[in-house]
Amino acid sequence: MKRIRVVRELRTGFAGLAAAIALSGCATDRTYGNAPGIEIAQLEELPAPQIENLYVIGPQESLEIEVVGAERLSGTYLTDGLGRISFPLLGVLEIDGLAPNEAADLIANSLRGTYLLNPEVRVLPSELPPRTVSVGGQVNKPGEYPVPVRQSLLRVVNQAGGLAEYADLQDVLVLRTVAGQRYIGAYNIQAIQRGNYADPTLYPNDIVIVGDSPARRRLDNILRFAPLLSTSAILIDRIGR
């Protein structure tokens, strides 16, 4: 099976991502940049999230938090624009991107010892949002698309109206967070269509980005003037070397 290169992000930001990542194609060895916080993980595929953690907390969400035996700490909490809550005794807690059980563990561990001996915490979303995958870049209909527990990359791209005219088939990225660690998978969608390697599985909260092909745009602009030529034109693309 063709090894899929997976890039692991060591920091929370995506600064320098475009310069840091290129696709590992079927027959070519694409180079990777040296953006800070990016390294190549020795994995053949993106790690799958735990099924119970497919829902993660985000900004502007209402949560029901219960601290057993401590009614004054229990109640409805609203995350701010950065996915944080202000919790009594503890102050501001960053819970963006955490599953409810992970947020409950964070609160319990913060309370343990100093305020409560052995706290038991439950975190539940007031309203469970739909399970979706975000698709952007060079597809015909970018947006959020509903998925069941899992879906294949090709099916999700088809849901988004298929690849756009200037899509780079060798530059398709899948971004995923598992246990607080962000991963980036780089795929050659043409190789997948040919059966060179398996169609990867996507999960709710994944982000798919289809890259742009500047070479195809450049050639298209050149060929607009082809009708003005009286003979065939042979073009040398020195920029794409």
mmCIF file of C-alpha atoms in Angstrom:
data_model
loop_
_atom_site.group_PDB
_atom_site.id
_atom_site.type_symbol
_atom_site.label_atom_id
_atom_site.label_comp_id
_atom_site.label_asym_id
_atom_site.label_seq_id
_atom_site.Cartn_x
_atom_site.Cartn_y
_atom_site.Cartn_z
ATOM 1 C CA MET A 1 0.000 0.000 0.000
ATOM 2 C CA LYS A 2 1.248 3.505 -0.819
ATOM 3 C CA ARG A 3 2.366 5.297 2.348
ATOM 4 C CA ILE A 4 0.312 8.419 3.025
ATOM 5 C CA ARG A 5 2.378 11.192 4.533
ATOM 6 C CA VAL A 6 0.783 12.726 7.571
ATOM 7 C CA VAL A 7 1.971 16.052 8.904
ATOM 8 C CA ARG A 8 1.536 16.719 12.605
ATOM 9 C CA GLU A 9 1.101 20.253 13.843
ATOM 10 C CA LEU A 10 2.912 20.893 17.100
ATOM 11 C CA ARG A 11 1.365 24.292 17.742
ATOM 12 C CA THR A 12 -2.238 25.391 17.746
ATOM 13 C CA GLY A 13 -1.939 27.890 14.897
ATOM 14 C CA PHE A 14 -1.780 27.153 11.173
ATOM 15 C CA ALA A 15 0.670 29.948 10.329
ATOM 16 C CA GLY A 16 2.944 28.925 7.491
ATOM 17 C CA LEU A 17 0.816 25.925 6.550
ATOM 18 C CA ALA A 18 0.723 26.674 2.855
ATOM 19 C CA ALA A 19 4.509 26.931 2.717
ATOM 20 C CA ALA A 20 5.011 23.924 4.932
ATOM 21 C CA ILE A 21 2.999 21.275 3.147
ATOM 22 C CA ALA A 22 3.158 19.742 -0.299
ATOM 23 C CA LEU A 23 1.514 16.569 -1.402
ATOM 24 C CA SER A 24 3.312 13.240 -1.520
ATOM 25 C CA GLY A 25 2.240 12.098 -4.982
ATOM 26 C CA CYS A 26 2.077 8.627 -6.371
ATOM 27 C CA ALA A 27 5.291 8.809 -8.379
ATOM 28 C CA THR A 28 6.961 11.969 -7.149
ATOM 29 C CA ASP A 29 8.662 12.923 -3.924
ATOM 30 C CA ARG A 30 7.289 16.358 -3.045
ATOM 31 C CA THR A 31 9.378 18.342 -0.572
ATOM 32 C CA TYR A 32 8.113 19.753 2.700
ATOM 33 C CA GLY A 33 8.996 23.186 4.065
ATOM 34 C CA ASN A 34 10.378 23.972 7.471
ATOM 35 C CA ALA A 35 7.593 26.094 8.952
ATOM 36 C CA PRO A 36 7.851 26.363 12.753
ATOM 37 C CA GLY A 37 5.762 23.788 14.599
ATOM 38 C CA ILE A 38 5.303 21.399 11.647
ATOM 39 C CA GLU A 39 6.870 17.952 11.449
ATOM 40 C CA ILE A 40 6.277 14.794 9.428
ATOM 41 C CA ALA A 41 4.666 12.035 11.509
ATOM 42 C CA GLN A 42 5.672 8.424 10.935
ATOM 43 C CA LEU A 43 2.117 7.339 10.190
ATOM 44 C CA GLU A 44 0.542 5.647 7.195
ATOM 45 C CA GLU A 45 -2.845 7.302 7.760
ATOM 46 C CA LEU A 46 -4.533 9.916 9.898
ATOM 47 C CA PRO A 47 -5.455 8.615 13.357
ATOM 48 C CA ALA A 48 -9.183 8.079 13.795
ATOM 49 C CA PRO A 49 -10.993 9.988 16.546
ATOM 50 C CA GLN A 50 -12.793 8.060 19.250
ATOM 51 C CA ILE A 51 -16.460 7.695 18.363
ATOM 52 C CA GLU A 52 -17.568 9.291 21.629
ATOM 53 C CA ASN A 53 -15.370 12.310 20.876
ATOM 54 C CA LEU A 54 -16.764 13.148 17.434
ATOM 55 C CA TYR A 55 -18.514 16.159 18.953
ATOM 56 C CA VAL A 56 -16.140 18.829 20.221
ATOM 57 C CA ILE A 57 -16.912 22.081 21.980
ATOM 58 C CA GLY A 58 -16.627 25.283 19.982
ATOM 59 C CA PRO A 59 -17.237 29.041 20.317
ATOM 60 C CA GLN A 60 -20.659 30.408 21.288
ATOM 61 C CA GLU A 61 -22.045 27.109 22.557
ATOM 62 C CA SER A 62 -24.309 26.487 25.540
ATOM 63 C CA LEU A 63 -23.182 23.751 27.942
ATOM 64 C CA GLU A 64 -24.873 22.128 30.914
ATOM 65 C CA ILE A 65 -22.167 21.524 33.541
ATOM 66 C CA GLU A 66 -22.947 19.538 36.665
ATOM 67 C CA VAL A 67 -20.566 19.191 39.582
ATOM 68 C CA VAL A 68 -22.103 16.449 41.732
ATOM 69 C CA GLY A 69 -22.682 17.659 45.273
ATOM 70 C CA ALA A 70 -21.801 21.275 44.436
ATOM 71 C CA GLU A 71 -24.965 22.950 43.179
ATOM 72 C CA ARG A 72 -23.417 26.418 43.298
ATOM 73 C CA LEU A 73 -20.908 25.351 40.654
ATOM 74 C CA SER A 74 -23.452 23.617 38.440
ATOM 75 C CA GLY A 75 -25.450 25.399 35.760
ATOM 76 C CA THR A 76 -25.565 26.560 32.140
ATOM 77 C CA TYR A 77 -22.373 28.039 30.730
ATOM 78 C CA LEU A 78 -21.839 29.793 27.382
ATOM 79 C CA THR A 79 -18.487 29.597 25.643
ATOM 80 C CA ASP A 80 -17.101 32.871 24.299
ATOM 81 C CA GLY A 81 -15.825 33.566 20.790
ATOM 82 C CA LEU A 82 -12.626 31.649 21.530
ATOM 83 C CA GLY A 83 -14.335 28.616 23.054
ATOM 84 C CA ARG A 84 -13.600 29.579 26.675
ATOM 85 C CA ILE A 85 -15.818 29.602 29.760
ATOM 86 C CA SER A 86 -15.572 31.542 33.002
ATOM 87 C CA PHE A 87 -15.954 28.991 35.784
ATOM 88 C CA PRO A 88 -16.385 29.788 39.502
ATOM 89 C CA LEU A 89 -13.214 29.372 41.583
ATOM 90 C CA LEU A 90 -11.191 28.451 38.490
ATOM 91 C CA GLY A 91 -11.518 31.540 36.316
ATOM 92 C CA VAL A 92 -11.260 31.269 32.524
ATOM 93 C CA LEU A 93 -10.909 27.738 31.115
ATOM 94 C CA GLU A 94 -10.007 27.037 27.500
ATOM 95 C CA ILE A 95 -12.196 24.146 26.337
ATOM 96 C CA ASP A 96 -12.380 24.849 22.598
ATOM 97 C CA GLY A 97 -11.821 21.655 20.615
ATOM 98 C CA LEU A 98 -12.359 19.373 23.623
ATOM 99 C CA ALA A 99 -14.966 16.621 23.763
ATOM 100 C CA PRO A 100 -17.471 16.944 26.648
ATOM 101 C CA ASN A 101 -15.775 14.171 28.621
ATOM 102 C CA GLU A 102 -12.392 15.864 28.148
ATOM 103 C CA ALA A 103 -13.825 19.187 29.362
ATOM 104 C CA ALA A 104 -15.326 17.387 32.378
ATOM 105 C CA ASP A 105 -11.916 15.891 33.205
ATOM 106 C CA LEU A 106 -10.282 19.318 32.902
ATOM 107 C CA ILE A 107 -12.750 20.876 35.352
ATOM 108 C CA ALA A 108 -12.570 17.949 37.766
ATOM 109 C CA ASN A 109 -8.763 17.935 37.796
ATOM 110 C CA SER A 110 -8.700 21.707 38.365
ATOM 111 C CA LEU A 111 -11.075 21.426 41.323
ATOM 112 C CA ARG A 112 -9.482 18.320 42.842
ATOM 113 C CA GLY A 113 -7.493 18.827 46.001
ATOM 114 C CA THR A 114 -7.751 22.599 46.291
ATOM 115 C CA TYR A 115 -11.550 22.906 46.357
ATOM 116 C CA LEU A 116 -13.061 19.387 46.319
ATOM 117 C CA LEU A 117 -11.665 16.066 47.455
ATOM 118 C CA ASN A 118 -12.861 13.882 44.603
ATOM 119 C CA PRO A 119 -15.091 15.908 42.247
ATOM 120 C CA GLU A 120 -17.403 14.261 39.739
ATOM 121 C CA VAL A 121 -18.198 16.492 36.752
ATOM 122 C CA ARG A 122 -20.557 16.040 33.805
ATOM 123 C CA VAL A 123 -20.565 18.253 30.715
ATOM 124 C CA LEU A 124 -23.371 18.052 28.156
ATOM 125 C CA PRO A 125 -24.136 20.357 25.207
ATOM 126 C CA SER A 126 -27.526 22.055 25.564
ATOM 127 C CA GLU A 127 -28.120 21.317 21.882
ATOM 128 C CA LEU A 128 -26.112 18.812 19.881
ATOM 129 C CA PRO A 129 -25.018 20.409 16.579
ATOM 130 C CA PRO A 130 -25.223 18.441 13.311
ATOM 131 C CA ARG A 131 -22.237 16.310 12.360
ATOM 132 C CA THR A 132 -20.504 17.941 9.409
ATOM 133 C CA VAL A 133 -17.299 18.063 7.390
ATOM 134 C CA SER A 134 -16.065 21.423 6.107
ATOM 135 C CA VAL A 135 -14.940 21.452 2.460
ATOM 136 C CA GLY A 136 -13.110 24.425 0.944
ATOM 137 C CA GLY A 137 -10.688 25.432 -1.759
ATOM 138 C CA GLN A 138 -11.112 24.346 -5.366
ATOM 139 C CA VAL A 139 -14.472 22.559 -5.214
ATOM 140 C CA ASN A 140 -17.630 23.726 -6.948
ATOM 141 C CA LYS A 141 -19.709 24.167 -3.787
ATOM 142 C CA PRO A 142 -17.561 24.903 -0.721
ATOM 143 C CA GLY A 143 -19.337 24.635 2.613
ATOM 144 C CA GLU A 144 -20.361 22.418 5.512
ATOM 145 C CA TYR A 145 -21.751 18.996 4.601
ATOM 146 C CA PRO A 146 -23.513 16.534 6.884
ATOM 147 C CA VAL A 147 -21.872 13.159 7.361
ATOM 148 C CA PRO A 148 -22.788 10.092 9.406
ATOM 149 C CA VAL A 149 -20.202 8.662 11.765
ATOM 150 C CA ARG A 150 -17.776 8.300 8.851
ATOM 151 C CA GLN A 151 -17.536 8.990 5.108
ATOM 152 C CA SER A 152 -14.922 8.627 2.368
ATOM 153 C CA LEU A 153 -12.935 11.566 0.954
ATOM 154 C CA LEU A 154 -14.210 11.052 -2.613
ATOM 155 C CA ARG A 155 -17.839 10.997 -1.454
ATOM 156 C CA VAL A 156 -17.385 14.196 0.533
ATOM 157 C CA VAL A 157 -15.772 15.933 -2.468
ATOM 158 C CA ASN A 158 -18.700 14.784 -4.617
ATOM 159 C CA GLN A 159 -21.107 16.225 -2.038
ATOM 160 C CA ALA A 160 -19.324 19.535 -2.515
ATOM 161 C CA GLY A 161 -20.113 19.493 -6.242
ATOM 162 C CA GLY A 162 -16.888 17.834 -7.312
ATOM 163 C CA LEU A 163 -13.522 19.373 -8.139
ATOM 164 C CA ALA A 164 -13.450 22.858 -9.647
ATOM 165 C CA GLU A 165 -11.768 23.657 -12.956
ATOM 166 C CA TYR A 166 -8.435 24.681 -11.458
ATOM 167 C CA ALA A 167 -8.209 22.101 -8.689
ATOM 168 C CA ASP A 168 -4.782 20.628 -8.045
ATOM 169 C CA LEU A 169 -5.437 16.885 -7.898
ATOM 170 C CA GLN A 170 -2.133 16.322 -6.107
ATOM 171 C CA ASP A 171 -2.797 18.838 -3.345
ATOM 172 C CA VAL A 172 -5.738 17.773 -1.178
ATOM 173 C CA LEU A 173 -5.403 18.298 2.564
ATOM 174 C CA VAL A 174 -7.436 16.813 5.415
ATOM 175 C CA LEU A 175 -7.138 18.542 8.796
ATOM 176 C CA ARG A 176 -8.145 16.613 11.918
ATOM 177 C CA THR A 177 -7.790 17.027 15.675
ATOM 178 C CA VAL A 178 -7.430 13.884 17.801
ATOM 179 C CA ALA A 179 -6.916 14.079 21.575
ATOM 180 C CA GLY A 180 -5.929 17.729 21.329
ATOM 181 C CA GLN A 181 -3.288 17.093 18.632
ATOM 182 C CA ARG A 182 -3.832 18.510 15.156
ATOM 183 C CA TYR A 183 -2.851 16.409 12.139
ATOM 184 C CA ILE A 184 -2.736 17.215 8.433
ATOM 185 C CA GLY A 185 -3.027 14.487 5.815
ATOM 186 C CA ALA A 186 -1.822 15.239 2.258
ATOM 187 C CA TYR A 187 -3.435 13.229 -0.552
ATOM 188 C CA ASN A 188 -3.302 12.770 -4.308
ATOM 189 C CA ILE A 189 -6.963 12.473 -5.242
ATOM 190 C CA GLN A 190 -6.143 11.352 -8.776
ATOM 191 C CA ALA A 191 -4.136 8.430 -7.396
ATOM 192 C CA ILE A 192 -7.083 7.526 -5.168
ATOM 193 C CA GLN A 193 -9.435 7.558 -8.168
ATOM 194 C CA ARG A 194 -7.074 5.230 -10.018
ATOM 195 C CA GLY A 195 -7.002 2.835 -7.072
ATOM 196 C CA ASN A 196 -3.331 3.385 -6.294
ATOM 197 C CA TYR A 197 -4.239 3.609 -2.624
ATOM 198 C CA ALA A 198 -7.377 3.474 -0.531
ATOM 199 C CA ASP A 199 -9.937 6.257 -0.330
ATOM 200 C CA PRO A 200 -9.320 7.689 3.186
ATOM 201 C CA THR A 201 -12.098 7.802 5.768
ATOM 202 C CA LEU A 202 -13.337 11.187 6.993
ATOM 203 C CA TYR A 203 -15.100 11.917 10.276
ATOM 204 C CA PRO A 204 -17.263 14.777 11.575
ATOM 205 C CA ASN A 205 -15.269 17.960 12.291
ATOM 206 C CA ASP A 206 -12.668 17.159 9.611
ATOM 207 C CA ILE A 207 -11.652 19.998 7.282
ATOM 208 C CA VAL A 208 -10.918 19.291 3.609
ATOM 209 C CA ILE A 209 -8.973 21.810 1.497
ATOM 210 C CA VAL A 210 -8.490 21.260 -2.244
ATOM 211 C CA GLY A 211 -5.506 23.187 -3.560
ATOM 212 C CA ASP A 212 -5.285 25.487 -6.568
ATOM 213 C CA SER A 213 -3.176 24.770 -9.666
ATOM 214 C CA PRO A 214 -1.448 27.992 -10.786
ATOM 215 C CA ALA A 215 0.073 26.176 -13.775
ATOM 216 C CA ARG A 216 -3.374 25.260 -15.120
ATOM 217 C CA ARG A 217 -4.574 28.840 -14.668
ATOM 218 C CA ARG A 218 -1.468 30.177 -16.419
ATOM 219 C CA LEU A 219 -1.840 27.801 -19.354
ATOM 220 C CA ASP A 220 -5.532 28.644 -19.674
ATOM 221 C CA ASN A 221 -4.685 32.341 -19.906
ATOM 222 C CA ILE A 222 -2.114 31.639 -22.621
ATOM 223 C CA LEU A 223 -4.479 29.470 -24.646
ATOM 224 C CA ARG A 224 -7.085 32.218 -24.713
ATOM 225 C CA PHE A 225 -4.995 33.759 -27.491
ATOM 226 C CA ALA A 226 -4.649 30.501 -29.454
ATOM 227 C CA PRO A 227 -7.329 31.452 -32.050
ATOM 228 C CA LEU A 228 -5.066 34.368 -33.084
ATOM 229 C CA LEU A 229 -2.360 31.926 -34.181
ATOM 230 C CA SER A 230 -2.300 30.672 -37.777
ATOM 231 C CA THR A 231 -0.246 27.567 -36.922
ATOM 232 C CA SER A 232 0.123 25.232 -33.963
ATOM 233 C CA ALA A 233 1.902 26.599 -30.914
ATOM 234 C CA ILE A 234 4.491 24.700 -28.881
ATOM 235 C CA LEU A 235 4.847 26.205 -25.421
ATOM 236 C CA ILE A 236 7.824 25.909 -23.072
ATOM 237 C CA ASP A 237 6.840 26.320 -19.434
ATOM 238 C CA ARG A 238 10.067 27.418 -17.753
ATOM 239 C CA ILE A 239 8.267 28.574 -14.592
ATOM 240 C CA GLY A 240 6.939 25.071 -13.891
ATOM 241 C CA ARG A 241 10.339 23.361 -14.102
#
